[in-house]
Amino acid sequence: MREPFLSAVPLLKKLEDSGYEAYFVGGSVRDYLLNKQISDVDIATSATPEEVKRIFPKTVDVGIEHGTVLVLHHQKSYEITTFRTDGEYQDYRRPTEVSFIRNLEEDLKRRDFTMNAIAMDSKGKVSDPFNGQQAIKDQVIKTVGFAADRFREDALRIMRAVRFVSQLGFQMDRETHSALSTLGPLLEKIAVERKRAEFEKLLMGTHWHKAVTILLESGLNNFLPGLDKRKQQLEKLLRFDSDHLRLIERWSLLIFCLELTDSQIEEFLRNWRLPVKEIKDIKHIMFFLRKRLEMDWLVYDLYMAGREAVQSVENLYFVITGIKQEESVHKWIAVYDSLPIKQRSDLAVTGTDLMDWLHRKPGPWLKDTILKIEHAILDGQIKNDKSTIKEWLLQCSQK
């Protein structure tokens, strides 16, 4: 056993010493068996929430109605959840009620995939009633019980299944894959924010090509925002190697493949409920990417784009064109870094200075004049110095 399990073992032992069962469960156990990095652990126990709170002095009720208590231990927090069974599901997402139980196997039985229905005790002994270890060994994604039942209970599991393909590179068993195609329409019942979280993990997965292929084969794209009847455009995405791209760049590459106009980009991203800032950043990248695909950077475009966008545009440029000239990325970043000004706030003068010097009131001329000053500085005609700019500006106004 290794971290972060080792730090959490004392919590399991304390529950055991109090007469209860306690196990590590879910994705942390799966990733441990896969020898993957583990960020945090989840703990399941036969103790009820009230019993957990009596055992540990520092707790927070984070989801107590579903049996989850947050336990604070040595400046770390751990979610401890009582064994439970779920009642009927509503909205294809949440159970109408949960019942606390004392049986581990019954708790594991309600989980989504066999690879996630494995428990490990404080000594590292594994409990695996649904053959999840064999599924991991065979690299197969298989539901606990009938796939159709699991997906009808919680339709988000449909997206989770495809997301796990992207992250792990596993295959789906025949029944699970078949249920995707049949029950895809249930995704329309799921909140866009939850679908986006799974879709973004899918986009960032090592095996995203395989996952997108499954989306298209099963027709799941037809139940995702802005991807309905876009199979042909989405197939273009499969041509590209985007493994080194950041998430915002992968959204941009998707938009490029969908061939969206500026107005369509905003609508598409809003439908996915992306934050306003991310929408603005992606539109900014797309504007300069289109220019970059037509010509080399102009100095003023580098200035207007900003360092981060220049990097993103260049990353996308090489993915789309297939040109392997990594030194060009460094070249344009170096040109940007050498600019005398990087943003408007770097200017040595303000709009108030210009109005005072030229004895004029605010108006469209002010923006135009600032643009001229920026161009002059970036072109090397004048230095970014207040007196130099004033002298140059007054000379220009006399012409």
Short mmCIF file of N, CA, C and O in Angstrom, two decimals, residues 21 27 37 51 65 100 104 109 156 270 273-274 313 332 360 362 391:
data_model
loop_
_atom_site.label_atom_id
_atom_site.label_comp_id
_atom_site.label_asym_id
_atom_site.label_seq_id
_atom_site.Cartn_x
_atom_site.Cartn_y
_atom_site.Cartn_z
N GLU A 21 -17.03 -1.92 10.06
CA GLU A 21 -16.22 -2.22 8.87
C GLU A 21 -15.87 -0.91 8.18
O GLU A 21 -16.65 0.05 8.21
N GLY A 27 -12.73 4.81 -7.32
CA GLY A 27 -11.68 5.10 -8.27
C GLY A 27 -10.27 5.01 -7.72
O GLY A 27 -9.34 4.65 -8.45
N GLN A 37 -1.47 7.34 -10.70
CA GLN A 37 -1.41 8.35 -9.64
C GLN A 37 -2.79 8.49 -9.01
O GLN A 37 -3.81 8.49 -9.70
N GLU A 51 -22.90 7.77 13.79
CA GLU A 51 -21.86 6.99 14.45
C GLU A 51 -20.47 7.48 14.04
O GLU A 51 -19.55 7.53 14.87
N GLU A 65 -27.39 13.50 4.06
CA GLU A 65 -28.63 12.85 3.66
C GLU A 65 -28.37 11.62 2.79
O GLU A 65 -29.21 10.72 2.69
N PHE A 100 -29.46 3.18 4.67
CA PHE A 100 -28.17 2.80 5.22
C PHE A 100 -28.19 1.32 5.62
O PHE A 100 -29.16 0.83 6.20
N LEU A 104 -21.21 -4.70 2.94
CA LEU A 104 -20.34 -4.12 1.91
C LEU A 104 -20.78 -4.50 0.50
O LEU A 104 -20.85 -3.66 -0.39
N LYS A 109 -22.77 -3.16 -4.94
CA LYS A 109 -23.71 -3.59 -5.98
C LYS A 109 -24.37 -2.41 -6.68
O LYS A 109 -24.78 -2.51 -7.84
N LEU A 156 -25.97 9.86 -16.61
CA LEU A 156 -24.61 10.40 -16.73
C LEU A 156 -23.58 9.29 -16.85
O LEU A 156 -22.49 9.50 -17.38
N ARG A 270 -21.82 28.84 -25.04
CA ARG A 270 -22.83 29.15 -24.03
C ARG A 270 -23.75 27.95 -23.80
O ARG A 270 -24.18 27.69 -22.67
N ARG A 273 -22.41 25.82 -21.40
CA ARG A 273 -22.32 26.48 -20.10
C ARG A 273 -20.87 26.74 -19.67
O ARG A 273 -20.53 26.65 -18.49
N LEU A 274 -20.03 27.10 -20.63
CA LEU A 274 -18.66 27.46 -20.27
C LEU A 274 -18.67 28.82 -19.58
O LEU A 274 -19.51 29.67 -19.88
N VAL A 313 -2.26 29.75 -30.16
CA VAL A 313 -2.46 29.79 -31.62
C VAL A 313 -1.37 29.00 -32.33
O VAL A 313 -1.64 28.24 -33.26
N TRP A 332 8.22 33.10 -32.36
CA TRP A 332 7.19 34.12 -32.22
C TRP A 332 7.02 34.56 -30.77
O TRP A 332 6.73 35.74 -30.50
N ARG A 360 -8.75 68.85 -26.66
CA ARG A 360 -9.97 68.28 -27.28
C ARG A 360 -10.76 67.51 -26.24
O ARG A 360 -10.21 67.01 -25.25
N PRO A 362 -13.38 64.30 -25.10
CA PRO A 362 -13.43 62.86 -25.44
C PRO A 362 -14.28 62.61 -26.69
O PRO A 362 -15.24 63.32 -26.96
N GLU A 391 5.87 65.05 -28.17
CA GLU A 391 6.50 65.78 -29.28
C GLU A 391 6.06 65.20 -30.62
O GLU A 391 5.71 65.93 -31.55
#
